[in-house]
């Protein structure tokens, strides 16, 4: 029996796509730098048992599997390789359980992030991770890349909300790991091993997620600066003051100008803009943002404004979330994902200005100032080979800068197929060897997403 025949027997004809025009839409994610190939087939299982059948069939045939969610990733981690089977989990979209008393939810990987947030809000609960693509990215993709978002400064990244996982291994067996309790230290923390593994160790088919009480309606602060150094000083001082806002974002001059043109608005900022929120509620939120406002003023802010008006706060966040869309007016973009110590944010922004001048391309810097996770974005003409080459150089120069400032090459997007050499540089030869040994132990045939995150060592 051929592999395609076996897959159709397990999933039905509708669950196995082979038409090249159709499968082309599943070849790559949102990162234009990452290579991709033509898959043999795209499969859309609807349950864990079908995932197991796909894994067993592909393993027997020696055909690699690339797991994929909605395709919102920015590292090429879900990109097809030539002749693979792309396993798409979007049809597994059931919220299995919401346990309000124990503050947890059990979900399948195809559940959209925003849909989960909306469902648990009806129970007075909150699922914190909020990637910028939260209105269409899926929980499975969030788990695979350990996605972050604007709320990380207070609530952490995806792994901080994971209690347990159900994963199909390379053998086709179903591993259940983790717990439903608040505490639990039995054995290795295998759930955290699979979170952020980018589909290289197994296919996540179910997740048990910790929820929090629904936050209070947020208060919002905006502060503008005529010097980038002043904005950076304000961020550092907020951290020293012990205030933990639910959100603290920064936009540089290039980001501000792009958003102003795109939204036809005036953000009244010259060099930098900070947006902070507190979801502590009422008087506590007011006091927290009063402290932040004083810090910004003392650091040289040209304007500060605090509001408890929800619509006004949403409008300010629309400006922050619109940066990438706004930059599309100027051309295609490559968005980086370096995370640096918060005291080095200014150095990163200034360094990106230098890189921009060197390559002759626009680079906008925005990001999560509260945790130092910045997204320098290089804009280029996609029809120009020369500009694409310069954009690629700028992308790598930003990674070099991030490491030189004591940072990491990814804070939330992952390694995928574009940062393998940078992972090796960051973790060193011993760290890389341990990664490969874990991969070999769980996936001895290199079935899952081969070539993503890191390559196999010479000789296998």
XYZ file of C-alpha atoms in Angstrom:
460
model
C 0.000 0.000 0.000
C 1.426 3.417 -0.959
C 1.804 6.119 1.664
C -0.907 8.308 0.086
C -3.306 5.372 -0.027
C -2.613 4.635 3.625
C -3.101 8.267 4.605
C -6.418 8.458 2.763
C -7.569 5.249 4.420
C -6.862 6.800 7.827
C -8.111 10.363 7.241
C -10.466 10.088 4.256
C -9.886 11.788 0.916
C -10.857 15.220 2.267
C -8.150 14.992 4.913
C -5.300 14.442 2.427
C -4.457 17.258 -0.012
C -2.091 16.658 -2.923
C -3.052 19.234 -5.565
C 0.021 21.441 -5.995
C -2.044 24.634 -6.225
C -3.661 23.803 -2.887
C -0.597 22.537 -1.042
C 1.368 25.634 -2.110
C -0.530 27.636 0.517
C 0.882 25.350 3.216
C 4.519 25.551 2.123
C 5.719 28.381 4.352
C 4.951 30.692 7.240
C 5.380 34.495 7.417
C 9.206 34.565 7.284
C 10.387 35.289 3.708
C 14.024 34.398 4.446
C 13.338 30.757 5.286
C 13.670 28.113 2.562
C 10.736 25.845 1.751
C 9.986 22.875 -0.471
C 7.057 21.167 -2.137
C 5.303 18.687 0.172
C 4.183 15.279 -1.009
C 0.893 15.902 0.779
C -0.841 18.068 3.345
C -2.889 16.185 5.931
C -5.571 17.588 8.217
C -6.261 15.157 11.055
C -9.264 15.753 13.313
C -8.162 13.781 16.395
C -5.144 12.313 18.149
C -5.822 8.846 16.725
C -5.546 10.214 13.180
C -2.296 11.969 14.072
C -0.967 8.639 15.354
C -1.961 6.946 12.099
C -0.167 9.616 10.057
C 2.979 9.364 12.168
C 3.106 5.564 11.935
C 2.546 5.590 8.172
C 5.175 8.262 7.512
C 7.657 6.598 9.837
C 7.270 3.279 8.029
C 7.684 4.993 4.653
C 10.647 7.108 5.771
C 8.839 10.334 4.853
C 9.418 13.318 7.158
C 6.585 15.193 8.883
C 6.431 18.958 9.337
C 3.769 19.923 11.946
C 1.973 23.199 11.271
C -0.657 25.400 12.866
C -2.121 28.496 11.208
C 1.166 29.549 9.603
C 1.557 32.813 11.508
C 5.110 31.980 12.591
C 8.062 34.233 11.823
C 10.992 31.809 11.771
C 10.190 29.267 9.044
C 9.720 26.546 11.655
C 6.586 25.284 9.892
C 8.030 25.454 6.383
C 7.694 22.351 4.240
C 10.748 20.463 3.069
C 10.802 18.714 -0.280
C 8.718 15.538 -0.333
C 7.478 15.812 3.263
C 3.999 15.477 4.708
C 2.775 18.716 6.269
C 0.583 17.837 9.245
C -1.852 20.692 9.876
C -3.631 20.729 13.236
C -6.222 23.443 12.552
C -9.084 20.907 12.284
C -8.422 19.860 15.891
C -10.110 22.952 17.278
C -12.177 21.808 20.254
C -12.051 23.465 23.673
C -12.461 20.202 25.539
C -12.960 21.594 29.023
C -12.993 24.792 31.024
C -12.659 24.038 34.726
C -13.395 27.363 36.379
C -12.976 26.038 39.915
C -9.444 24.799 39.216
C -8.651 27.605 36.776
C -7.620 25.460 33.849
C -8.657 24.684 30.298
C -8.030 21.607 28.169
C -7.798 22.401 24.467
C -6.851 20.877 21.147
C -4.003 22.521 19.188
C -6.168 24.084 16.479
C -8.028 26.392 18.872
C -7.414 30.023 17.932
C -5.795 32.049 20.716
C -8.446 34.768 20.699
C -11.280 32.212 20.707
C -9.852 30.630 23.860
C -9.499 34.023 25.519
C -13.112 34.833 24.694
C -14.390 31.465 25.929
C -12.676 31.638 29.318
C -13.662 35.279 29.841
C -17.270 34.084 30.108
C -16.157 32.230 33.256
C -14.375 35.278 34.675
C -10.986 33.857 33.685
C -8.032 34.945 31.558
C -5.536 33.184 29.268
C -2.551 35.584 29.198
C -0.346 34.780 26.145
C -1.261 37.269 23.405
C 0.957 37.171 20.303
C 0.324 39.984 17.832
C -1.450 37.450 15.595
C -3.698 36.374 18.495
C -6.827 36.760 16.377
C -5.771 33.940 14.016
C -2.769 32.051 15.431
C -3.480 28.713 17.122
C -2.592 27.368 20.533
C -0.617 24.517 18.958
C 1.611 26.946 17.098
C 1.949 29.073 20.234
C 3.077 25.982 22.142
C 5.488 24.859 19.434
C 7.277 28.213 19.331
C 6.720 29.205 22.987
C 5.068 32.384 21.758
C 4.941 35.555 23.781
C 3.125 38.834 23.247
C 2.482 42.205 24.785
C 1.565 40.884 28.259
C 4.776 38.916 28.869
C 6.230 41.490 31.238
C 3.659 40.492 33.873
C 2.373 37.076 32.816
C 5.288 35.389 31.023
C 5.386 33.465 27.746
C 3.296 30.465 26.702
C 5.217 27.901 28.751
C 4.308 29.784 31.925
C 0.660 28.852 31.319
C 1.204 25.168 30.494
C 0.289 22.477 33.025
C 0.351 19.399 30.812
C 0.483 18.110 27.252
C -0.592 15.175 25.156
C 1.986 14.465 22.439
C 2.276 11.898 19.652
C 5.835 10.586 19.604
C 7.834 9.338 16.617
C 6.848 5.781 17.552
C 3.180 6.711 17.167
C 2.648 6.339 20.914
C 0.651 8.937 22.819
C 2.588 10.554 25.669
C 0.636 12.291 28.423
C 2.841 14.476 30.547
C 2.312 17.161 33.151
C -0.558 17.552 35.580
C -3.839 19.270 36.426
C -2.731 20.445 39.854
C -1.173 23.772 40.788
C 1.993 22.014 41.951
C 3.665 18.887 40.643
C 7.330 17.833 40.421
C 7.066 14.142 39.574
C 9.844 13.264 37.147
C 11.408 15.398 34.447
C 9.394 18.415 33.304
C 8.663 16.921 29.901
C 5.871 19.372 29.134
C 8.336 22.255 29.100
C 10.671 20.218 26.909
C 8.043 19.991 24.170
C 6.973 23.640 24.484
C 9.243 25.605 22.170
C 10.562 22.488 20.404
C 9.118 23.730 17.084
C 7.670 20.376 16.070
C 11.045 18.625 16.158
C 10.184 16.188 18.973
C 6.523 15.278 18.486
C 3.055 16.522 17.598
C 1.071 18.189 20.373
C -2.546 17.008 20.263
C -3.925 18.417 23.510
C -2.859 20.900 26.181
C -3.902 21.592 29.752
C -3.485 25.311 30.355
C -3.473 27.343 33.543
C -5.870 30.270 33.665
C -5.898 33.393 35.808
C -8.678 35.511 37.237
C -9.915 38.009 34.673
C -7.932 41.231 35.144
C -9.570 44.525 35.910
C -10.235 47.001 33.116
C -6.832 48.518 32.317
C -5.589 52.022 32.862
C -3.263 53.209 30.101
C -0.301 55.590 30.020
C 1.424 57.070 27.005
C 4.670 59.015 27.238
C 6.608 60.673 24.410
C 10.301 61.516 24.322
C 12.551 63.653 22.134
C 15.537 61.470 23.034
C 15.703 57.692 22.775
C 18.068 57.597 25.750
C 15.417 59.272 27.909
C 12.852 56.587 27.022
C 15.372 53.870 27.838
C 16.166 55.502 31.156
C 12.464 55.564 31.974
C 12.135 51.829 31.290
C 15.083 51.028 33.559
C 13.745 53.227 36.338
C 10.274 51.681 36.154
C 11.895 48.281 36.702
C 13.930 49.593 39.634
C 10.813 51.120 41.202
C 9.319 47.628 41.403
C 6.268 48.441 39.292
C 5.162 45.498 37.130
C 2.774 46.877 34.503
C 0.675 44.418 32.531
C 2.144 45.903 29.368
C 5.043 48.235 28.529
C 5.778 48.818 24.845
C 8.231 51.080 23.048
C 8.203 52.511 19.525
C 11.117 54.291 17.866
C 10.940 57.263 15.499
C 10.653 55.147 12.344
C 7.781 53.101 13.812
C 5.996 56.247 14.983
C 6.179 57.941 11.593
C 4.985 54.822 9.764
C 1.980 54.402 12.065
C 1.095 58.106 11.852
C 0.969 57.911 8.065
C -0.926 54.614 8.063
C -3.559 55.561 10.667
C -3.710 59.229 9.617
C -3.123 60.316 13.185
C -0.612 62.338 15.205
C 1.104 60.485 18.049
C 2.890 63.723 19.032
C 6.219 61.949 19.532
C 9.626 62.778 18.090
C 12.119 60.022 18.930
C 10.345 57.443 21.103
C 6.989 56.538 22.580
C 6.165 54.370 25.586
C 2.778 52.744 26.170
C 2.088 51.175 29.566
C -0.966 49.534 31.052
C -1.921 48.364 34.510
C -4.709 45.820 34.925
C -4.551 45.879 38.726
C -7.813 47.807 38.807
C -9.108 50.994 40.407
C -6.918 52.845 42.842
C -4.072 50.333 42.593
C -3.842 50.814 38.829
C -3.964 54.575 39.240
C -1.112 54.484 41.768
C 1.002 52.191 39.594
C 0.680 54.412 36.559
C 1.176 57.548 38.664
C 4.570 56.111 39.603
C 5.352 55.314 35.962
C 4.210 58.789 34.895
C 6.507 60.433 37.455
C 9.417 58.260 36.344
C 8.810 59.234 32.709
C 8.600 62.929 33.596
C 11.792 62.749 35.660
C 13.515 60.945 32.777
C 12.698 63.737 30.339
C 9.359 62.851 28.772
C 7.961 65.654 26.623
C 4.392 64.528 27.267
C 2.633 62.066 29.568
C -1.009 61.118 29.644
C -2.897 58.601 31.792
C -6.422 57.430 31.066
C -8.900 54.897 32.364
C -10.981 55.250 29.186
C -11.047 51.797 27.571
C -11.615 53.076 24.043
C -8.692 55.476 24.307
C -6.481 52.711 25.650
C -7.497 50.406 22.798
C -6.698 53.114 20.260
C -3.191 53.456 21.663
C -2.657 49.709 21.429
C -3.955 49.739 17.858
C -1.084 52.096 17.072
C 1.412 49.665 18.574
C -0.107 46.589 16.912
C -0.260 48.346 13.532
C 3.481 48.831 13.102
C 4.114 45.890 10.760
C 1.045 46.647 8.663
C 2.069 50.299 8.473
C 5.542 49.389 7.257
C 4.071 47.457 4.316
C 3.413 50.825 2.670
C 7.171 51.118 2.158
C 7.828 47.550 1.012
C 8.217 44.009 2.316
C 9.624 43.473 5.792
C 11.828 41.142 7.806
C 11.098 41.327 11.510
C 13.782 40.288 13.965
C 13.244 39.030 17.500
C 16.181 39.791 19.742
C 15.827 40.073 23.501
C 18.351 42.182 25.400
C 18.739 43.254 29.027
C 16.312 46.099 29.621
C 19.217 48.445 30.349
C 20.475 47.800 26.796
C 17.304 48.716 24.875
C 18.682 52.140 23.941
C 21.951 50.579 22.757
C 19.959 48.235 20.548
C 17.893 51.048 19.032
C 20.974 53.191 18.408
C 22.782 50.181 16.957
C 19.879 49.522 14.591
C 20.060 53.134 13.426
C 23.734 52.531 12.587
C 22.938 49.292 10.745
C 20.163 51.075 8.834
C 22.625 53.726 7.641
C 25.199 51.071 6.688
C 22.829 48.999 4.535
C 20.805 51.936 3.220
C 17.442 50.488 4.288
C 14.720 51.570 6.685
C 14.783 49.737 10.041
C 11.953 50.305 12.507
C 12.349 49.206 16.114
C 9.416 48.407 18.335
C 8.925 45.844 21.056
C 8.179 44.782 24.568
C 10.199 47.219 26.659
C 9.075 45.568 29.878
C 11.068 42.420 29.149
C 13.615 43.683 26.590
C 12.168 41.664 23.690
C 12.590 43.937 20.678
C 11.490 43.569 17.056
C 13.767 45.508 14.708
C 12.095 45.306 11.305
C 13.978 45.778 8.041
C 11.992 47.170 5.100
C 13.084 46.392 1.524
C 11.911 46.134 -2.067
C 11.092 42.439 -2.674
C 11.639 42.852 -6.435
C 15.254 43.940 -5.925
C 17.850 41.186 -5.374
C 20.288 43.816 -4.131
C 17.882 45.149 -1.505
C 16.967 41.631 -0.422
C 20.669 40.836 0.080
C 21.130 44.024 2.102
C 18.034 43.213 4.154
C 19.425 39.769 4.925
C 22.706 41.335 6.025
C 20.850 43.784 8.257
C 18.831 40.922 9.771
C 22.038 39.094 10.692
C 23.746 42.275 11.894
C 20.864 42.844 14.326
C 21.305 39.314 15.697
C 25.035 39.971 16.092
C 24.248 43.184 17.933
C 21.754 41.463 20.227
C 24.287 38.836 21.273
C 26.981 41.480 21.766
C 24.650 43.323 24.158
C 24.273 40.216 26.300
C 20.976 39.160 24.762
C 19.453 36.213 22.931
C 18.651 35.745 19.246
C 14.981 35.032 19.904
C 12.606 36.026 22.662
C 9.393 34.553 21.262
C 9.513 33.716 17.531
C 11.836 30.725 17.736
C 14.830 29.509 15.724
C 13.151 27.715 12.833
C 15.054 27.535 9.584
C 16.626 31.002 9.620
C 18.598 31.180 12.871
C 20.288 27.786 13.141
C 23.827 29.155 13.044
C 22.858 31.760 15.612
C 21.460 29.141 17.983
C 24.772 27.300 17.720
C 26.665 30.485 18.520
C 24.443 31.328 21.467
C 24.339 27.956 23.226
C 27.817 26.718 22.264
C 29.027 23.252 21.242
C 28.037 21.517 24.486
C 24.534 22.969 24.380
C 24.151 22.009 20.735
C 25.313 18.458 21.427
C 22.743 18.095 24.217
C 20.010 19.353 21.893
C 20.977 16.783 19.287
C 21.109 13.990 21.850
C 17.596 14.809 23.071
C 16.361 14.890 19.483
C 17.996 11.543 18.732
C 16.546 9.948 21.878
C 12.965 10.982 21.102
C 13.118 10.950 17.304
C 15.853 8.503 16.274
C 14.753 8.455 12.632
C 14.738 12.271 12.358
C 11.066 12.082 11.361
C 9.827 15.397 12.750
C 10.747 18.667 11.057
C 14.294 17.697 10.059
C 16.589 20.646 9.478
C 14.610 23.009 11.678
C 16.206 24.590 14.753
C 19.486 22.720 14.162
C 20.889 20.280 11.635
C 21.820 16.692 12.284
C 25.500 16.182 13.139
C 27.821 14.949 10.390
C 27.265 11.245 9.924
C 23.627 11.284 11.197
